[in-house]
Amino acid sequence: MKHDLFGLLFVLLASISLGTYAQSNQGTFTVKGVLVDSLTNESEPYATIRIFSSKDALKPVRMAVTDGDGRFKETLKEAGTYTISFTSVGKNAVSRTFTVSEKNKIADLGTIQMSESSEMLKGVEVVAQKPLVKAEVDKVTYSIEDDPDSKTNSTLEMLRKVPLVTVDGEDNIQVNGSSNFKVHVNGKPNSMMSNNPKEVLKSLPANSVKSIEVITDPGAKYDAEGIGGILNIITTGGGMQGYTATLNAGVSNNGMNAGAYGTVQVGKFTVTGNYSFNHNNSPRSYSESGREDYTSEDYKYLNSESSGKNKGNFQFGSMEGSYEIDTLNLVTFSMQMWGGSNKYNGAGTTQMLNAQREHAYSYHTLSRSKYGFGSLGANFDYQHSFKKKGEYLTFSYRYSGSPNNSEVYTEYDDIKDYPYDMDYLRNQHYDNDARTDEHTFQLDYVNPISKAHEIAVGAKYILRDNQSDTEYYKDYNGTYQVDEDLTDKYEQTQNILAAYADYKLKWKKFGAKAGVRYEHTFMDVEYAKLAEKNFETDFDDVVPSMMLSYQLAPTKTIRASYNMRISRPGIWYLNPFRNTSNPTSISYGNPDLETEKSHSVGLTFSSFSAKFNVNATLNYSFIDNGIERYSFMNNGVMESTYGNIGHTKRTRLSLWMNWNPGKNTRISINAGGTYADYKSEESYLKQRNSGFSGNMFLNVQQTLPWDLRFSLYGGGSTPHISLQGKGSSFSYYGMGLSRSFLKEKRLTISLNTSNLFNKYLTFESKTSADTFTSWSKSKNPNRSYGINISWRFGELKAQVKKAARSINNDDVKAGGEGNSGGSTGGGE
């Protein structure tokens, strides 16, 4: 009843606003014309237009831009005398005076000429709607802070709009068609993202994010890892100018959130801080699964049903500061903190049938689990700038520590006819402590040799320590005792020495970027209980990259690229801990995994203007030793682990389009299609699977009278393909309404809802092999609705200065069960 009333109120408010908007007066007087270059007589597209009334020559009554053909047609609400001015980069400003009246409602200014300026303008003016996307030679940037939906959505929801990024119905993330990508925050990696990317981004409010960079062609200066590319999240803590403090809070049917941001400057010292808290209390979810074992007649058909409830907290905090020693020397520092915990309580029933579908055995399961994750990082950068503009030397140090802990209790009752060793069904609990610690030292030098040429060189040394400590207990006559066979301790150290060289060329309409990176890895693996498996090794990787671009027109660019990327397995892939809490399905990592290598070529076309923007990318990639999760039957039990067994070929077309039919309307589409071919030729798994998959996201934003901002969105995806099966298709929809109040719009109130008329989303998946076929179906909470309030205050103008180069460790492939596969990474 509550959500129906909320939905009715929401739709009624939106309908009233739209009706009022349709009846509003759109202006009865018009000025039009065309702007051209005085020498070539070619049109002058996207020049800035300002119209001033004779009553006030300082404040424009209207601002706009010319279209792609240099034409303009603007409406005015009142008769009178006006002055219209035009400005454009590299041109002298020009203005005209005109008069409109009841007798002459249209002022046709004809052709207006602009001449070249002897001095280039220092910047580009942005008017009307700010562009949400900017394309550069190696990345695409989406401005989250300029999107009204960021007031109420999570960062994960905003990712659905970002070009080259896909988020499916189960919140799994792909970048450029690959689930193996790196995530950076403010240009710096965070190991906690390796194991919890979708959980963290789901909990992180979008109003704490400034922009998201999709770096599809990382180049030599970045660590060689991350096959899909790098997702660099720029938070407001590092980008907002001026002394300002912002408080925000929200509540929804699924939980609550609160946050704060502030900046202060004292002389040459500037510091900024950001903190957010999120509490999630989701409704109960339901799942069922089945399996057919082709190797057994007595225990052939397995059926399970379960339900559970999850709740948890998430915190994010950051602090950045800078001290400008003098005009040539800058010291910056930063600290980041992520952390959270989840609790899950569930119950389930498992039944096994024989080939005649008669009862073989069954049991009931109760489970309680607690998961903790976190990360603490600190950076220090010293930058020395030379007298030549753009030339600088940077020294950086970074520490990152990321604990990931899990504690699970499993109890069994109502056991009937269980045929195996009853030790499998003893009440049990395990405590697994895993963590990664890193110390990184880096030196970078950049020299713009001339306006056309730039070189960059650097070196890095990483000391990385991965640990896993598992204690397994089983209930013997009411007393929990350590199970020595399942208890284990594992440690892997990686010391990585890297050096790179980059060259960048910008000549007329042509651009190029080429580089090479060398990495040498020292690796040491130790087992506390299996000393005979200890080993040491070292290996080398040479990673080339190249990008070419050509400017077809002032707003149109075409780019071609080649990248080789590698992916070292992280702790969740390597961890040998065996999770036997479900005796019919056991999972564990593989400490013998090798580095994964990928080759990728791409072609991108970008066109960005005030009215219409498009970014289209065609990409082909192949991997010959891909790290894939696979499953097999062993004595009636399905075991799942990882191996370098994948031979993958993937072709993907990504399309992002944005159309602004008017200054108050924005329509965008984010879509993609992939053909994937997976193959394994190992003796223990000979399998192949291929097929098409696609996704689409549509968003409409409208500014209504009274400064109301209305947003409507929806999308979906076809099933995705994997080596041993396929996932589930899905669809979703939502809308939001917000308004700002007070002077300078310092108070913002937002309403939001998604999937209002669907309490649950159902997901289905299927896995097939020579020895079995399994399927699963889950019903996850889907409906959400809530309100968010944000208040900004403060007035000091300051900005945290940042070193132009800093540390980016993006060389680890990491994940876990249910994880989307994103991992630690970084940006510039």
PDB file of C-alpha atoms in Angstrom, residues 187-328:
ATOM      1  CA  GLY A 187      43.603   8.280 -10.352  1.00  0.00           C
ATOM      2  CA  LYS A 188      44.737   5.873  -7.631  1.00  0.00           C
ATOM      3  CA  PRO A 189      43.952   2.154  -7.281  1.00  0.00           C
ATOM      4  CA  ASN A 190      42.174   0.664  -4.296  1.00  0.00           C
ATOM      5  CA  SER A 191      42.594  -3.040  -3.563  1.00  0.00           C
ATOM      6  CA  MET A 192      39.214  -3.310  -1.882  1.00  0.00           C
ATOM      7  CA  MET A 193      37.631  -2.688  -5.285  1.00  0.00           C
ATOM      8  CA  SER A 194      39.226  -5.943  -6.434  1.00  0.00           C
ATOM      9  CA  ASN A 195      36.823  -8.067  -4.415  1.00  0.00           C
ATOM     10  CA  ASN A 196      33.734  -5.860  -4.072  1.00  0.00           C
ATOM     11  CA  PRO A 197      33.368  -3.562  -7.108  1.00  0.00           C
ATOM     12  CA  LYS A 198      29.624  -3.809  -7.550  1.00  0.00           C
ATOM     13  CA  GLU A 199      28.909  -3.751  -3.795  1.00  0.00           C
ATOM     14  CA  VAL A 200      31.012  -0.636  -3.275  1.00  0.00           C
ATOM     15  CA  LEU A 201      29.609   1.245  -6.274  1.00  0.00           C
ATOM     16  CA  LYS A 202      26.074   0.252  -5.295  1.00  0.00           C
ATOM     17  CA  SER A 203      26.632   1.808  -1.866  1.00  0.00           C
ATOM     18  CA  LEU A 204      28.497   4.918  -3.056  1.00  0.00           C
ATOM     19  CA  PRO A 205      26.095   7.883  -3.609  1.00  0.00           C
ATOM     20  CA  ALA A 206      26.517   9.418  -7.057  1.00  0.00           C
ATOM     21  CA  ASN A 207      26.400  12.935  -5.608  1.00  0.00           C
ATOM     22  CA  SER A 208      29.879  12.281  -4.181  1.00  0.00           C
ATOM     23  CA  VAL A 209      31.287  11.607  -7.670  1.00  0.00           C
ATOM     24  CA  LYS A 210      32.375  14.339 -10.079  1.00  0.00           C
ATOM     25  CA  SER A 211      33.029  12.259 -13.209  1.00  0.00           C
ATOM     26  CA  ILE A 212      33.893   8.783 -14.482  1.00  0.00           C
ATOM     27  CA  GLU A 213      36.661   8.196 -17.009  1.00  0.00           C
ATOM     28  CA  VAL A 214      36.609   5.118 -19.239  1.00  0.00           C
ATOM     29  CA  ILE A 215      40.222   4.610 -20.315  1.00  0.00           C
ATOM     30  CA  THR A 216      39.967   2.047 -23.092  1.00  0.00           C
ATOM     31  CA  ASP A 217      43.522   2.554 -24.352  1.00  0.00           C
ATOM     32  CA  PRO A 218      45.627   2.953 -21.188  1.00  0.00           C
ATOM     33  CA  GLY A 219      49.025   3.254 -22.871  1.00  0.00           C
ATOM     34  CA  ALA A 220      52.461   2.415 -21.524  1.00  0.00           C
ATOM     35  CA  LYS A 221      52.438   4.641 -18.435  1.00  0.00           C
ATOM     36  CA  TYR A 222      49.722   2.514 -16.804  1.00  0.00           C
ATOM     37  CA  ASP A 223      50.405  -0.897 -15.322  1.00  0.00           C
ATOM     38  CA  ALA A 224      49.885  -3.563 -17.951  1.00  0.00           C
ATOM     39  CA  GLU A 225      46.818  -5.104 -16.283  1.00  0.00           C
ATOM     40  CA  GLY A 226      43.139  -4.665 -17.068  1.00  0.00           C
ATOM     41  CA  ILE A 227      41.970  -6.271 -20.298  1.00  0.00           C
ATOM     42  CA  GLY A 228      38.786  -4.247 -20.654  1.00  0.00           C
ATOM     43  CA  GLY A 229      40.483  -1.005 -19.673  1.00  0.00           C
ATOM     44  CA  ILE A 230      40.342   1.286 -16.642  1.00  0.00           C
ATOM     45  CA  LEU A 231      37.352   2.832 -14.879  1.00  0.00           C
ATOM     46  CA  ASN A 232      38.619   5.966 -13.099  1.00  0.00           C
ATOM     47  CA  ILE A 233      36.143   7.466 -10.616  1.00  0.00           C
ATOM     48  CA  ILE A 234      36.804  11.133  -9.785  1.00  0.00           C
ATOM     49  CA  THR A 235      35.123  12.076  -6.507  1.00  0.00           C
ATOM     50  CA  THR A 236      33.991  15.564  -5.558  1.00  0.00           C
ATOM     51  CA  GLY A 237      36.622  15.599  -2.838  1.00  0.00           C
ATOM     52  CA  GLY A 238      39.278  16.345  -5.425  1.00  0.00           C
ATOM     53  CA  GLY A 239      37.479  18.595  -7.848  1.00  0.00           C
ATOM     54  CA  MET A 240      35.101  21.084  -6.216  1.00  0.00           C
ATOM     55  CA  GLN A 241      36.405  24.616  -6.064  1.00  0.00           C
ATOM     56  CA  GLY A 242      36.127  26.962  -3.158  1.00  0.00           C
ATOM     57  CA  TYR A 243      35.471  26.668   0.537  1.00  0.00           C
ATOM     58  CA  THR A 244      32.229  24.837   0.623  1.00  0.00           C
ATOM     59  CA  ALA A 245      30.479  22.330   2.823  1.00  0.00           C
ATOM     60  CA  THR A 246      27.698  20.046   1.677  1.00  0.00           C
ATOM     61  CA  LEU A 247      25.477  17.872   3.864  1.00  0.00           C
ATOM     62  CA  ASN A 248      23.157  15.281   2.351  1.00  0.00           C
ATOM     63  CA  ALA A 249      20.862  12.553   3.598  1.00  0.00           C
ATOM     64  CA  GLY A 250      18.355  10.179   2.093  1.00  0.00           C
ATOM     65  CA  VAL A 251      15.960   7.402   3.009  1.00  0.00           C
ATOM     66  CA  SER A 252      14.372   4.665   0.917  1.00  0.00           C
ATOM     67  CA  ASN A 253      12.476   1.423   1.349  1.00  0.00           C
ATOM     68  CA  ASN A 254      15.829  -0.395   1.217  1.00  0.00           C
ATOM     69  CA  GLY A 255      17.788   1.688   3.727  1.00  0.00           C
ATOM     70  CA  MET A 256      19.270   5.120   4.347  1.00  0.00           C
ATOM     71  CA  ASN A 257      22.360   7.190   3.539  1.00  0.00           C
ATOM     72  CA  ALA A 258      24.106  10.332   4.748  1.00  0.00           C
ATOM     73  CA  GLY A 259      27.214  12.235   3.749  1.00  0.00           C
ATOM     74  CA  ALA A 260      29.305  15.371   4.146  1.00  0.00           C
ATOM     75  CA  TYR A 261      31.943  17.210   2.133  1.00  0.00           C
ATOM     76  CA  GLY A 262      34.104  20.250   2.966  1.00  0.00           C
ATOM     77  CA  THR A 263      37.129  22.264   1.817  1.00  0.00           C
ATOM     78  CA  VAL A 264      39.204  24.829   3.694  1.00  0.00           C
ATOM     79  CA  GLN A 265      42.232  26.885   2.698  1.00  0.00           C
ATOM     80  CA  VAL A 266      44.752  28.593   4.994  1.00  0.00           C
ATOM     81  CA  GLY A 267      47.409  30.467   3.057  1.00  0.00           C
ATOM     82  CA  LYS A 268      49.180  28.031   0.733  1.00  0.00           C
ATOM     83  CA  PHE A 269      47.764  25.009   2.524  1.00  0.00           C
ATOM     84  CA  THR A 270      44.539  23.487   1.239  1.00  0.00           C
ATOM     85  CA  VAL A 271      42.697  20.447   2.531  1.00  0.00           C
ATOM     86  CA  THR A 272      39.436  18.788   1.584  1.00  0.00           C
ATOM     87  CA  GLY A 273      37.466  15.907   3.081  1.00  0.00           C
ATOM     88  CA  ASN A 274      34.574  13.689   2.027  1.00  0.00           C
ATOM     89  CA  TYR A 275      32.578  11.121   4.001  1.00  0.00           C
ATOM     90  CA  SER A 276      29.491   9.036   3.251  1.00  0.00           C
ATOM     91  CA  PHE A 277      27.581   6.311   5.084  1.00  0.00           C
ATOM     92  CA  ASN A 278      25.083   3.855   3.626  1.00  0.00           C
ATOM     93  CA  HIS A 279      22.852   1.347   5.406  1.00  0.00           C
ATOM     94  CA  ASN A 280      21.134  -1.326   3.334  1.00  0.00           C
ATOM     95  CA  ASN A 281      18.327  -3.565   4.561  1.00  0.00           C
ATOM     96  CA  SER A 282      17.016  -5.453   1.547  1.00  0.00           C
ATOM     97  CA  PRO A 283      13.834  -7.539   1.521  1.00  0.00           C
ATOM     98  CA  ARG A 284      14.153 -11.327   1.496  1.00  0.00           C
ATOM     99  CA  SER A 285      15.413 -12.937  -1.712  1.00  0.00           C
ATOM    100  CA  TYR A 286      14.558 -16.397  -3.069  1.00  0.00           C
ATOM    101  CA  SER A 287      16.435 -18.897  -5.232  1.00  0.00           C
ATOM    102  CA  GLU A 288      16.141 -22.404  -6.604  1.00  0.00           C
ATOM    103  CA  SER A 289      18.537 -24.565  -8.558  1.00  0.00           C
ATOM    104  CA  GLY A 290      18.812 -27.954 -10.166  1.00  0.00           C
ATOM    105  CA  ARG A 291      21.448 -30.283 -11.592  1.00  0.00           C
ATOM    106  CA  GLU A 292      21.520 -33.441 -13.685  1.00  0.00           C
ATOM    107  CA  ASP A 293      24.592 -35.651 -13.201  1.00  0.00           C
ATOM    108  CA  TYR A 294      25.349 -37.709 -16.317  1.00  0.00           C
ATOM    109  CA  THR A 295      27.880 -39.870 -14.411  1.00  0.00           C
ATOM    110  CA  SER A 296      25.447 -41.372 -11.885  1.00  0.00           C
ATOM    111  CA  GLU A 297      22.161 -43.292 -11.968  1.00  0.00           C
ATOM    112  CA  ASP A 298      21.687 -43.436  -8.193  1.00  0.00           C
ATOM    113  CA  TYR A 299      22.202 -39.696  -7.545  1.00  0.00           C
ATOM    114  CA  LYS A 300      21.167 -38.101 -10.797  1.00  0.00           C
ATOM    115  CA  TYR A 301      18.811 -35.177 -10.125  1.00  0.00           C
ATOM    116  CA  LEU A 302      19.563 -32.527  -7.495  1.00  0.00           C
ATOM    117  CA  ASN A 303      17.007 -29.861  -6.523  1.00  0.00           C
ATOM    118  CA  SER A 304      17.505 -27.049  -4.011  1.00  0.00           C
ATOM    119  CA  GLU A 305      15.374 -24.183  -2.752  1.00  0.00           C
ATOM    120  CA  SER A 306      16.476 -21.407  -0.404  1.00  0.00           C
ATOM    121  CA  SER A 307      15.693 -17.916   0.815  1.00  0.00           C
ATOM    122  CA  GLY A 308      17.656 -15.330   2.728  1.00  0.00           C
ATOM    123  CA  LYS A 309      17.830 -11.792   3.984  1.00  0.00           C
ATOM    124  CA  ASN A 310      20.804  -9.471   3.742  1.00  0.00           C
ATOM    125  CA  LYS A 311      21.648  -6.227   5.500  1.00  0.00           C
ATOM    126  CA  GLY A 312      24.803  -4.230   5.946  1.00  0.00           C
ATOM    127  CA  ASN A 313      26.645  -0.930   6.246  1.00  0.00           C
ATOM    128  CA  PHE A 314      29.138   0.788   3.990  1.00  0.00           C
ATOM    129  CA  GLN A 315      31.417   3.771   4.653  1.00  0.00           C
ATOM    130  CA  PHE A 316      33.596   5.843   2.382  1.00  0.00           C
ATOM    131  CA  GLY A 317      35.942   8.635   3.406  1.00  0.00           C
ATOM    132  CA  SER A 318      38.733  10.577   1.780  1.00  0.00           C
ATOM    133  CA  MET A 319      40.981  13.517   2.559  1.00  0.00           C
ATOM    134  CA  GLU A 320      43.269  15.403   0.197  1.00  0.00           C
ATOM    135  CA  GLY A 321      45.638  18.257   0.804  1.00  0.00           C
ATOM    136  CA  SER A 322      48.296  20.290  -0.921  1.00  0.00           C
ATOM    137  CA  TYR A 323      51.022  22.746   0.007  1.00  0.00           C
ATOM    138  CA  GLU A 324      52.504  25.003  -2.663  1.00  0.00           C
ATOM    139  CA  ILE A 325      56.109  25.535  -1.561  1.00  0.00           C
ATOM    140  CA  ASP A 326      56.629  27.998  -4.410  1.00  0.00           C
ATOM    141  CA  THR A 327      55.510  28.335  -8.026  1.00  0.00           C
ATOM    142  CA  LEU A 328      57.686  25.390  -9.102  1.00  0.00           C
TER     143      LEU A 328
END
